[in-house]
Tab-separated table of C-alpha atoms in Angstrom:
chain	number	residue	atom	x	y	z
A	28	MET	CA	183.385	-38.859	-49.437
A	29	SER	CA	179.993	-40.175	-49.310
A	30	SER	CA	178.825	-43.179	-51.198
A	31	SER	CA	175.506	-43.022	-53.577
A	32	HIS	CA	174.021	-45.177	-50.928
A	33	ASP	CA	174.215	-42.344	-48.422
A	34	ILE	CA	172.288	-39.888	-50.967
A	35	ALA	CA	168.633	-40.057	-51.107
A	36	VAL	CA	166.868	-38.205	-53.857
A	37	ARG	CA	163.238	-37.694	-53.150
A	38	PRO	CA	160.630	-34.882	-52.700
A	39	VAL	CA	161.231	-32.366	-50.033
A	40	THR	CA	158.821	-31.649	-46.970
A	41	GLU	CA	157.597	-28.321	-45.879
A	42	ASP	CA	160.081	-28.319	-43.035
A	43	GLU	CA	163.158	-28.765	-45.570
A	44	ILE	CA	162.196	-26.189	-47.706
A	45	PRO	CA	164.620	-23.811	-46.098
A	46	ALA	CA	167.631	-25.968	-46.189
A	47	TRP	CA	166.538	-26.867	-49.873
A	48	LEU	CA	166.997	-22.885	-50.463
A	49	ASN	CA	170.064	-22.711	-48.966
A	50	ALA	CA	171.279	-25.277	-51.204
A	51	LEU	CA	169.829	-23.538	-54.238
A	52	ASN	CA	171.831	-20.276	-53.414
A	53	THR	CA	174.787	-22.338	-52.549
A	54	GLY	CA	174.557	-24.101	-56.423
A	55	PHE	CA	174.029	-20.929	-57.872
A	56	LEU	CA	176.936	-19.196	-56.255
A	57	ARG	CA	174.940	-16.508	-54.136
A	58	ALA	CA	176.004	-15.446	-50.969
A	59	PRO	CA	175.051	-17.577	-48.027
A	60	GLU	CA	172.719	-15.569	-45.993
A	61	SER	CA	169.833	-16.124	-43.676
A	62	LEU	CA	166.163	-15.924	-45.251
A	63	SER	CA	163.876	-13.752	-43.825
A	64	GLU	CA	160.855	-14.851	-42.552
A	65	GLN	CA	158.911	-12.898	-45.231
A	66	GLU	CA	160.909	-14.039	-47.990
A	67	LEU	CA	160.889	-17.584	-46.816
A	68	LYS	CA	157.127	-17.199	-46.614
A	69	ASP	CA	156.894	-15.701	-50.187
A	70	ARG	CA	159.250	-18.283	-51.805
A	71	SER	CA	157.559	-21.157	-49.997
A	72	ALA	CA	154.168	-20.326	-51.255
A	73	HIS	CA	155.174	-20.951	-54.863
A	74	ILE	CA	157.039	-24.318	-53.916
A	75	ASP	CA	154.971	-27.527	-54.424
A	76	PRO	CA	156.929	-30.094	-52.429
A	77	PRO	CA	155.977	-33.194	-54.289
A	78	ARG	CA	157.619	-31.328	-57.498
A	79	THR	CA	160.350	-30.309	-55.647
A	80	LEU	CA	163.150	-32.704	-55.177
A	81	GLY	CA	166.346	-32.813	-53.196
A	82	ALA	CA	169.304	-34.929	-52.857
A	83	PHE	CA	170.179	-35.621	-49.293
A	84	ASP	CA	173.578	-36.603	-48.044
A	85	ALA	CA	172.924	-38.689	-44.859
A	86	SER	CA	176.547	-38.745	-44.207
A	87	ARG	CA	176.876	-35.102	-43.902
A	88	SER	CA	173.643	-35.226	-41.525
A	89	ARG	CA	176.064	-37.244	-39.186
A	90	THR	CA	178.807	-34.761	-39.132
A	91	PRO	CA	179.043	-33.330	-35.563
A	92	LEU	CA	180.732	-30.101	-36.677
A	93	THR	CA	177.976	-28.983	-38.968
A	94	PRO	CA	173.922	-28.611	-38.247
A	95	ALA	CA	171.747	-31.209	-40.436
A	96	ASP	CA	169.284	-28.970	-41.137
A	97	THR	CA	171.623	-26.326	-43.080
A	98	THR	CA	173.900	-28.900	-44.721
A	99	GLN	CA	172.259	-32.064	-45.853
A	100	VAL	CA	170.500	-30.868	-49.051
A	101	VAL	CA	173.439	-31.077	-51.715
A	102	ALA	CA	171.356	-30.954	-54.984
A	103	THR	CA	168.154	-29.083	-55.965
A	104	PHE	CA	165.405	-29.496	-58.757
A	105	ARG	CA	162.015	-28.217	-59.083
A	106	SER	CA	159.269	-28.415	-61.848
A	107	PHE	CA	156.089	-26.664	-62.153
A	108	PRO	CA	152.911	-26.816	-64.567
A	109	GLN	CA	153.360	-24.829	-67.709
A	110	GLU	CA	151.463	-24.130	-71.230
A	111	LEU	CA	153.868	-23.998	-74.100
A	112	THR	CA	152.365	-22.711	-77.631
A	113	VAL	CA	153.267	-24.625	-80.626
A	114	VAL	CA	152.998	-23.836	-84.233
A	115	GLY	CA	149.125	-23.105	-85.152
A	116	GLY	CA	148.546	-21.466	-81.734
A	117	ARG	CA	147.300	-24.511	-79.824
A	118	THR	CA	148.949	-25.059	-76.460
A	119	VAL	CA	150.391	-28.153	-74.891
A	120	PRO	CA	150.894	-29.201	-71.101
A	121	ALA	CA	154.478	-28.848	-70.314
A	122	ASP	CA	156.742	-29.920	-67.245
A	123	ALA	CA	158.770	-26.714	-66.670
A	124	ILE	CA	162.062	-27.515	-64.762
A	125	SER	CA	164.092	-24.847	-62.955
A	126	ASN	CA	166.083	-24.416	-59.875
A	127	VAL	CA	168.475	-27.204	-60.783
A	128	THR	CA	171.671	-27.220	-58.609
A	129	VAL	CA	174.380	-29.667	-57.322
A	130	SER	CA	176.737	-28.411	-54.641
A	131	PRO	CA	180.268	-28.306	-55.987
A	132	THR	CA	181.147	-31.036	-53.173
A	133	HIS	CA	178.857	-33.535	-54.981
A	134	ARG	CA	179.515	-33.325	-58.684
A	135	ARG	CA	179.730	-36.481	-60.854
A	136	ARG	CA	177.752	-38.683	-58.719
A	137	GLY	CA	174.702	-38.989	-60.982
A	138	LEU	CA	172.429	-36.701	-58.798
A	139	LEU	CA	171.201	-34.812	-61.649
A	140	SER	CA	170.448	-37.816	-63.779
A	141	ARG	CA	168.740	-39.307	-60.779
A	142	MET	CA	166.444	-36.345	-60.311
A	143	MET	CA	165.673	-35.742	-63.770
A	144	ALA	CA	164.699	-39.331	-64.281
A	145	HIS	CA	162.391	-38.792	-61.132
A	146	ASP	CA	160.791	-35.908	-62.834
A	147	LEU	CA	160.340	-37.041	-66.222
A	148	THR	CA	158.910	-40.292	-65.277
A	149	ALA	CA	156.022	-38.558	-63.077
A	150	ALA	CA	155.623	-35.886	-65.857
A	151	LYS	CA	155.025	-38.584	-68.293
A	152	ASP	CA	152.614	-40.350	-66.002
A	153	ARG	CA	150.660	-36.895	-65.774
A	154	GLY	CA	150.213	-36.617	-69.103
A	155	ASP	CA	152.458	-33.829	-69.994
A	156	VAL	CA	153.377	-33.794	-73.548
A	157	VAL	CA	156.616	-32.078	-73.226
A	158	ALA	CA	159.222	-30.848	-70.636
A	159	THR	CA	160.814	-27.487	-71.059
A	160	LEU	CA	163.849	-25.449	-69.441
A	161	ILE	CA	166.392	-22.904	-69.940
A	162	ALA	CA	169.702	-24.371	-70.024
A	163	ALA	CA	172.608	-22.436	-68.133
A	164	GLU	CA	175.190	-24.564	-69.762
A	165	TYR	CA	174.780	-25.768	-73.288
A	166	PRO	CA	176.107	-29.480	-72.728
A	167	ILE	CA	174.348	-30.650	-69.974
A	168	TYR	CA	170.841	-31.480	-71.053
A	169	GLY	CA	171.172	-33.035	-74.480
A	170	ARG	CA	172.108	-36.515	-72.837
A	171	TYR	CA	168.466	-36.408	-71.384
A	172	GLY	CA	166.767	-35.770	-74.537
A	173	PHE	CA	166.287	-32.148	-74.515
A	174	GLY	CA	167.090	-30.002	-77.634
A	175	PRO	CA	167.162	-26.179	-78.179
A	176	ALA	CA	164.054	-25.688	-79.661
A	177	THR	CA	164.297	-21.710	-79.487
A	178	TRP	CA	167.008	-19.220	-79.865
A	179	THR	CA	167.142	-15.595	-78.250
A	180	THR	CA	169.007	-12.444	-79.592
A	181	GLU	CA	170.144	-9.213	-77.584
A	182	TRP	CA	170.776	-5.874	-79.527
A	183	THR	CA	172.470	-2.621	-78.552
A	184	VAL	CA	171.181	0.389	-80.161
A	185	ASP	CA	173.191	3.343	-81.040
A	186	VAL	CA	170.609	5.693	-80.917
A	187	PRO	CA	172.048	8.836	-82.623
A	188	ARG	CA	172.921	6.392	-85.790
A	189	THR	CA	169.367	5.164	-86.240
A	190	GLY	CA	168.527	7.671	-88.278
A	191	LEU	CA	165.196	8.490	-86.385
A	192	ASP	CA	163.716	12.018	-86.475
A	193	PRO	CA	165.178	13.666	-82.990
A	194	ARG	CA	161.842	15.721	-83.120
A	195	TRP	CA	159.617	12.599	-82.838
A	196	SER	CA	157.024	13.165	-80.227
A	197	GLY	CA	154.664	10.171	-80.641
A	198	PRO	CA	153.223	7.574	-83.151
A	199	ALA	CA	151.777	8.777	-86.383
A	200	ASP	CA	149.136	6.074	-86.688
A	201	GLY	CA	146.885	7.726	-84.102
A	202	GLY	CA	148.026	5.486	-81.058
A	203	ARG	CA	149.790	6.471	-77.955
A	204	VAL	CA	152.575	5.874	-75.606
A	205	ASP	CA	151.849	6.668	-71.627
A	206	LEU	CA	154.035	6.075	-68.866
A	207	VAL	CA	152.077	3.864	-66.232
A	208	ASP	CA	153.112	2.300	-62.668
A	209	GLY	CA	153.479	-1.209	-61.650
A	210	ALA	CA	149.869	-1.565	-60.475
A	211	ALA	CA	148.670	-0.748	-64.022
A	212	VAL	CA	150.926	-3.316	-65.494
A	213	ARG	CA	149.676	-5.900	-63.149
A	214	ALA	CA	145.978	-5.241	-64.338
A	215	LEU	CA	146.922	-4.759	-68.192
A	216	GLY	CA	149.720	-7.097	-68.645
A	217	PRO	CA	148.368	-10.684	-68.198
A	218	ALA	CA	145.580	-10.350	-70.831
A	219	LEU	CA	148.319	-8.670	-73.249
A	220	HIS	CA	150.631	-11.319	-72.579
A	221	ASP	CA	147.996	-14.303	-73.177
A	222	ARG	CA	147.167	-12.555	-76.546
A	223	LEU	CA	150.844	-12.838	-77.397
A	224	ARG	CA	151.692	-16.285	-76.308
A	225	ARG	CA	148.559	-17.802	-77.746
A	226	ALA	CA	150.106	-16.301	-81.189
A	227	GLN	CA	153.758	-17.004	-80.544
A	228	PRO	CA	155.083	-20.491	-80.899
A	229	GLY	CA	157.541	-21.213	-78.330
A	230	ALA	CA	156.131	-18.591	-75.678
A	231	VAL	CA	154.961	-20.203	-72.372
A	232	SER	CA	152.237	-18.989	-69.888
A	233	ARG	CA	152.957	-16.800	-66.816
A	234	ASP	CA	151.152	-16.875	-63.505
A	235	GLU	CA	150.148	-14.326	-61.432
A	236	ARG	CA	153.491	-14.508	-59.318
A	237	TRP	CA	155.454	-13.710	-62.332
A	238	TRP	CA	153.692	-10.301	-62.734
A	239	ARG	CA	154.183	-9.434	-58.897
A	240	VAL	CA	157.634	-10.242	-59.137
A	241	ASN	CA	158.411	-8.338	-61.979
A	242	THR	CA	156.492	-5.213	-60.765
A	243	GLY	CA	158.014	-5.255	-57.119
A	244	ASP	CA	154.795	-6.366	-55.579
A	245	LEU	CA	156.568	-9.445	-54.371
A	246	ARG	CA	160.215	-9.207	-53.543
A	247	THR	CA	162.735	-11.952	-53.938
A	248	HIS	CA	166.280	-12.279	-52.805
A	249	THR	CA	167.087	-9.884	-55.915
A	250	PRO	CA	167.594	-6.301	-54.714
A	251	TRP	CA	164.788	-4.423	-56.502
A	252	THR	CA	164.787	-0.843	-58.004
A	253	ASP	CA	161.537	0.217	-59.688
A	254	PRO	CA	161.718	0.571	-63.359
A	255	PHE	CA	159.854	2.824	-65.678
A	256	TYR	CA	156.944	1.173	-67.458
A	257	ALA	CA	155.325	2.534	-70.725
A	258	VAL	CA	152.171	1.322	-72.458
A	259	TYR	CA	151.129	1.423	-76.272
A	260	ARG	CA	147.391	1.927	-76.897
A	261	SER	CA	146.151	1.713	-80.851
A	262	ALA	CA	144.228	4.557	-82.119
A	263	ALA	CA	140.947	2.655	-80.993
A	264	GLY	CA	142.219	2.557	-77.619
A	265	GLU	CA	143.279	-1.115	-77.309
A	266	ILE	CA	146.416	-2.014	-75.309
A	267	GLU	CA	148.785	-3.614	-77.598
A	268	GLY	CA	152.260	-3.196	-75.844
A	269	LEU	CA	154.168	-2.810	-72.874
A	270	VAL	CA	157.503	-2.326	-71.914
A	271	SER	CA	159.692	-2.309	-68.457
A	272	TYR	CA	163.024	-0.464	-68.501
A	273	GLU	CA	165.554	1.192	-66.532
A	274	ALA	CA	168.076	4.100	-67.087
A	275	ASP	CA	171.614	4.508	-66.021
A	276	ASP	CA	172.980	7.936	-65.188
A	277	THR	CA	176.242	8.553	-67.106
A	278	TRP	CA	177.827	11.640	-68.006
A	279	GLN	CA	180.902	12.353	-70.011
A	280	MET	CA	182.427	16.128	-70.468
A	281	LYS	CA	179.004	17.512	-69.600
A	282	GLN	CA	177.256	15.318	-72.257
A	283	PRO	CA	174.806	12.664	-71.434
A	284	GLN	CA	175.757	9.097	-72.399
A	285	ASN	CA	172.633	7.308	-70.715
A	286	THR	CA	171.741	3.660	-71.737
A	287	ALA	CA	168.061	2.291	-71.360
A	288	ASP	CA	168.272	-1.236	-70.227
A	289	VAL	CA	165.037	-3.259	-71.459
A	290	ASN	CA	163.915	-5.716	-68.943
A	291	TRP	CA	161.031	-6.806	-71.141
A	292	LEU	CA	158.774	-5.559	-74.242
A	293	ILE	CA	155.672	-7.502	-75.485
A	294	ALA	CA	153.364	-6.435	-78.356
A	295	THR	CA	150.765	-7.890	-80.323
A	296	THR	CA	151.334	-5.707	-83.558
A	297	PRO	CA	154.175	-4.467	-85.345
A	298	ALA	CA	152.738	-1.013	-84.929
A	299	ALA	CA	152.995	-1.456	-81.075
A	300	GLU	CA	156.475	-2.718	-81.323
A	301	ARG	CA	157.715	0.298	-83.471
A	302	ALA	CA	156.044	2.633	-81.225
A	303	LEU	CA	157.856	1.564	-78.149
A	304	TRP	CA	161.161	1.196	-79.657
A	305	HIS	CA	160.819	4.605	-81.273
A	306	TYR	CA	159.830	5.848	-77.766
A	307	LEU	CA	162.865	4.420	-76.083
A	308	CYS	CA	165.132	5.879	-78.815
A	309	SER	CA	163.296	9.317	-78.147
A	310	ILE	CA	163.955	9.674	-74.508
A	311	ASP	CA	166.217	12.752	-73.641
A	312	TRP	CA	169.678	11.884	-72.572
A	313	ILE	CA	169.335	8.409	-74.139
A	314	THR	CA	172.386	7.412	-76.241
A	315	LYS	CA	172.031	3.615	-76.101
A	316	VAL	CA	169.077	1.220	-75.660
A	317	LYS	CA	169.810	-2.583	-74.743
A	318	SER	CA	166.873	-4.663	-76.081
A	319	GLY	CA	166.957	-7.387	-73.546
A	320	TRP	CA	166.230	-11.021	-74.695
A	321	ARG	CA	164.381	-10.985	-78.131
A	322	ALA	CA	163.486	-13.355	-80.802
A	323	PRO	CA	166.248	-14.312	-83.227
A	324	ASP	CA	164.337	-12.810	-86.422
A	325	ASP	CA	163.337	-9.619	-84.494
A	326	LEU	CA	161.988	-6.854	-86.198
A	327	LEU	CA	163.868	-4.381	-84.238
A	328	PRO	CA	166.810	-3.321	-86.619
A	329	HIS	CA	164.635	-2.821	-89.315
A	330	PHE	CA	162.407	-0.142	-87.728
A	331	PHE	CA	165.341	2.163	-88.154
A	332	PRO	CA	166.399	3.985	-91.393
A	333	ASP	CA	169.876	2.564	-90.451
A	334	PRO	CA	169.612	-0.918	-89.376
A	335	ARG	CA	173.248	-1.116	-88.556
A	336	ALA	CA	172.697	0.889	-85.457
A	337	ALA	CA	171.441	-2.045	-83.788
A	338	SER	CA	174.632	-4.071	-82.978
A	339	LEU	CA	174.147	-7.825	-82.038
A	340	THR	CA	175.565	-8.645	-78.702
A	341	THR	CA	174.228	-12.065	-77.846
A	342	GLN	CA	172.831	-14.896	-80.106
A	343	ALA	CA	172.353	-18.309	-78.287
A	344	ASP	CA	169.806	-21.105	-77.587
A	345	TRP	CA	167.018	-20.563	-75.218
A	346	LEU	CA	163.937	-22.853	-74.572
A	347	TRP	CA	165.162	-26.445	-74.577
A	348	VAL	CA	162.284	-28.894	-75.022
A	349	ARG	CA	162.019	-32.875	-73.948
A	350	ILE	CA	159.448	-34.463	-76.171
A	351	LEU	CA	157.636	-37.095	-73.786
A	352	ASP	CA	154.709	-38.039	-76.205
A	353	VAL	CA	155.489	-37.764	-79.983
A	354	VAL	CA	151.960	-38.496	-81.182
A	355	ARG	CA	150.447	-35.736	-79.013
A	356	ALA	CA	153.253	-33.089	-79.910
A	357	LEU	CA	153.195	-34.006	-83.399
A	358	GLU	CA	149.286	-33.658	-83.930
A	359	ALA	CA	149.033	-30.616	-81.717
A	360	ARG	CA	150.930	-28.138	-84.183
A	361	THR	CA	149.745	-27.365	-87.865
A	362	TYR	CA	151.642	-27.950	-90.819
A	363	ALA	CA	151.514	-25.258	-94.018
A	364	GLY	CA	152.328	-28.223	-96.532
A	365	THR	CA	151.047	-31.689	-97.213
A	366	GLY	CA	152.999	-34.835	-96.936
A	367	ALA	CA	153.857	-38.169	-95.071
A	368	LEU	CA	156.984	-39.158	-93.008
A	369	VAL	CA	157.859	-41.880	-90.973
A	370	LEU	CA	160.089	-40.761	-88.178
A	371	GLU	CA	162.437	-43.312	-86.522
A	372	VAL	CA	163.075	-41.859	-82.956
A	373	VAL	CA	165.891	-43.028	-80.697
A	374	ASP	CA	165.253	-42.342	-77.121
A	375	ARG	CA	167.628	-44.127	-74.546
A	376	ASP	CA	165.187	-43.217	-71.831
A	377	GLY	CA	162.271	-44.834	-73.497
A	378	PHE	CA	159.537	-41.823	-73.516
A	379	ALA	CA	159.761	-40.910	-77.127
A	380	ASP	CA	161.481	-44.219	-78.707
A	381	GLY	CA	159.847	-45.837	-81.724
A	382	ARG	CA	158.618	-45.110	-85.210
A	383	TYR	CA	155.827	-42.819	-86.014
A	384	ARG	CA	154.234	-41.960	-89.424
A	385	LEU	CA	153.105	-38.402	-89.624
A	386	ASP	CA	150.446	-37.654	-92.249
A	387	ALA	CA	150.074	-33.406	-92.312
A	388	GLY	CA	148.373	-31.123	-94.025
A	389	PRO	CA	146.837	-27.726	-93.695
A	390	ASP	CA	143.439	-29.577	-92.302
A	391	GLY	CA	145.326	-31.316	-89.471
A	392	ALA	CA	147.666	-33.867	-88.879
A	393	SER	CA	147.681	-37.738	-87.684
A	394	CYS	CA	150.704	-39.349	-86.075
A	395	LEU	CA	150.789	-42.971	-85.299
A	396	PRO	CA	152.978	-45.708	-84.035
A	397	THR	CA	154.038	-47.928	-87.111
A	398	GLY	CA	156.116	-51.045	-88.035
A	399	GLN	CA	157.181	-49.170	-91.185
A	400	ASP	CA	161.042	-48.567	-91.979
A	401	GLY	CA	162.110	-44.671	-90.907
A	402	ASP	CA	162.346	-42.305	-93.630
A	403	LEU	CA	164.637	-40.372	-90.920
A	404	VAL	CA	166.375	-41.802	-88.144
A	405	LEU	CA	167.040	-39.020	-85.269
A	406	GLU	CA	167.497	-38.755	-81.829
A	407	ALA	CA	164.700	-37.568	-79.522
A	408	ALA	CA	167.100	-33.937	-78.666
A	409	ASP	CA	166.931	-33.465	-82.316
A	410	LEU	CA	163.228	-33.864	-82.831
A	411	ALA	CA	162.515	-31.364	-80.280
A	412	ALA	CA	164.880	-28.987	-81.985
A	413	LEU	CA	162.734	-29.441	-85.263
A	414	TRP	CA	159.288	-29.596	-83.653
A	415	LEU	CA	158.615	-25.755	-83.189
A	416	GLY	CA	160.014	-25.155	-86.777
A	417	ASP	CA	163.383	-23.521	-86.046
A	418	GLU	CA	165.969	-26.271	-87.107
A	419	SER	CA	166.193	-27.611	-90.261
A	420	ALA	CA	166.452	-31.509	-90.677
A	421	VAL	CA	168.925	-30.801	-93.973
A	422	ARG	CA	171.292	-28.960	-91.616
A	423	LEU	CA	170.979	-31.621	-88.813
A	424	ALA	CA	171.543	-34.312	-91.796
A	425	ALA	CA	174.714	-32.414	-92.901
A	426	LEU	CA	175.859	-32.461	-89.141
A	427	GLY	CA	175.316	-35.958	-88.981
A	428	ARG	CA	172.692	-36.027	-86.518
A	429	VAL	CA	170.031	-36.966	-88.675
A	430	ARG	CA	169.936	-39.995	-90.926
A	431	GLU	CA	168.275	-40.317	-94.109
A	432	GLN	CA	166.762	-43.804	-94.893
A	433	ARG	CA	164.934	-42.377	-97.621
A	434	LYS	CA	166.541	-40.228	-100.220
A	435	GLY	CA	165.075	-36.584	-99.995
A	436	ALA	CA	163.219	-37.548	-96.545
A	437	ALA	CA	164.964	-34.286	-94.721
A	438	SER	CA	163.778	-32.120	-97.327
A	439	VAL	CA	160.269	-33.179	-97.029
A	440	ALA	CA	160.815	-32.734	-93.094
A	441	ASP	CA	161.851	-29.058	-93.445
A	442	ALA	CA	158.727	-28.570	-95.974
A	443	LEU	CA	156.370	-29.817	-93.188
A	444	LEU	CA	158.203	-28.697	-90.007
A	445	ARG	CA	159.804	-25.311	-90.734
A	446	THR	CA	158.069	-22.081	-90.094
A	447	SER	CA	158.157	-18.809	-92.071
A	448	ARG	CA	158.980	-16.879	-88.494
A	449	ARG	CA	161.148	-18.435	-85.808
A	450	PRO	CA	159.607	-19.619	-82.617
A	451	TRP	CA	160.434	-17.523	-79.669
A	452	CYS	CA	160.071	-17.699	-75.902
A	453	PRO	CA	160.238	-14.204	-74.132
A	454	ASP	CA	160.481	-15.959	-70.716
A	455	ILE	CA	163.140	-17.212	-68.344
A	456	PHE	CA	161.974	-19.280	-65.709
């Protein structure tokens, strides 16, 4: 067993990217395979070496039976720039974390902690307000100050039970639904998504590569099958919704039992959402629709005369946030009510540690470090869970995760921080 002195955590060089990608596949339990030159070129193009960390085991590179260039990377970690929308529609710069793995031979040696400390320190120095990630496992990231800031839901719709008119042939509002191809999605999608994410707390930015990968224009290691795409145009001709979906081919006793599986659906108006869900439920042979990842308070079930036709199949944490700059984070968002609150944030890593006085109202907010006693004492991870308006300080107090120093402070926090609609992140990264 190698000692921690044999393992260096550092950014990769361009020459080390193939070994880093092999280690990434190992950590995610993907079958070992040689990367083609084209795949290596495509995947390397979006990797920024200074923000791509590896753990390099020097003792393994000295093993005579195994080539160093394919075995020395034993942990992976990557971050990239992102914009995150907060309550009120402003965006803050975020350090988006992805591709985190530790090889099964090198668990419990502090490698993730070292990579995380390296990345978060760099993010703080850059001026990022928060760090973000999608957690594969719940227990891992709380110890690094991350808290679940948004949740996600999946529904399975029993189409015959919805109560929708089976003769439905299009929206009654003058809009229309049309099938389009991937090239049209790449042309229409970015502007539509930009309108959505700037109005949706918890949403994050997408780059050009996202649209290329998710329309098959850029192939990664995942086998690709062309999906169907449909677009909703309002009566005025405005693009207000897009959906990507696939369908299986299941028949029983000469009866179609096909399922439409939604890859993603984005819409900027309820009319577009309704039209696209009705369209999916109107396709001949489709008897079930799987919704894909949706907001926890999604309107989907209530578009049907019988909402029970949509069965909840998944409800789980989704976007995790780590606050690096409390002042900028709390001043960036808006507040429906008026009030003042002193938050005492406990952060063992020091990024958010301190006491902060928040004075907030509909016209703006001021957040300043203060020497006043805290009204609420909470961990950095719990502040992250409250920040986008989803979690309740009263609930956290009942769980013993928030401590009231001033009676009623948790209720004041809820009146200031909670939102009427829940935050949602439509993306995985």
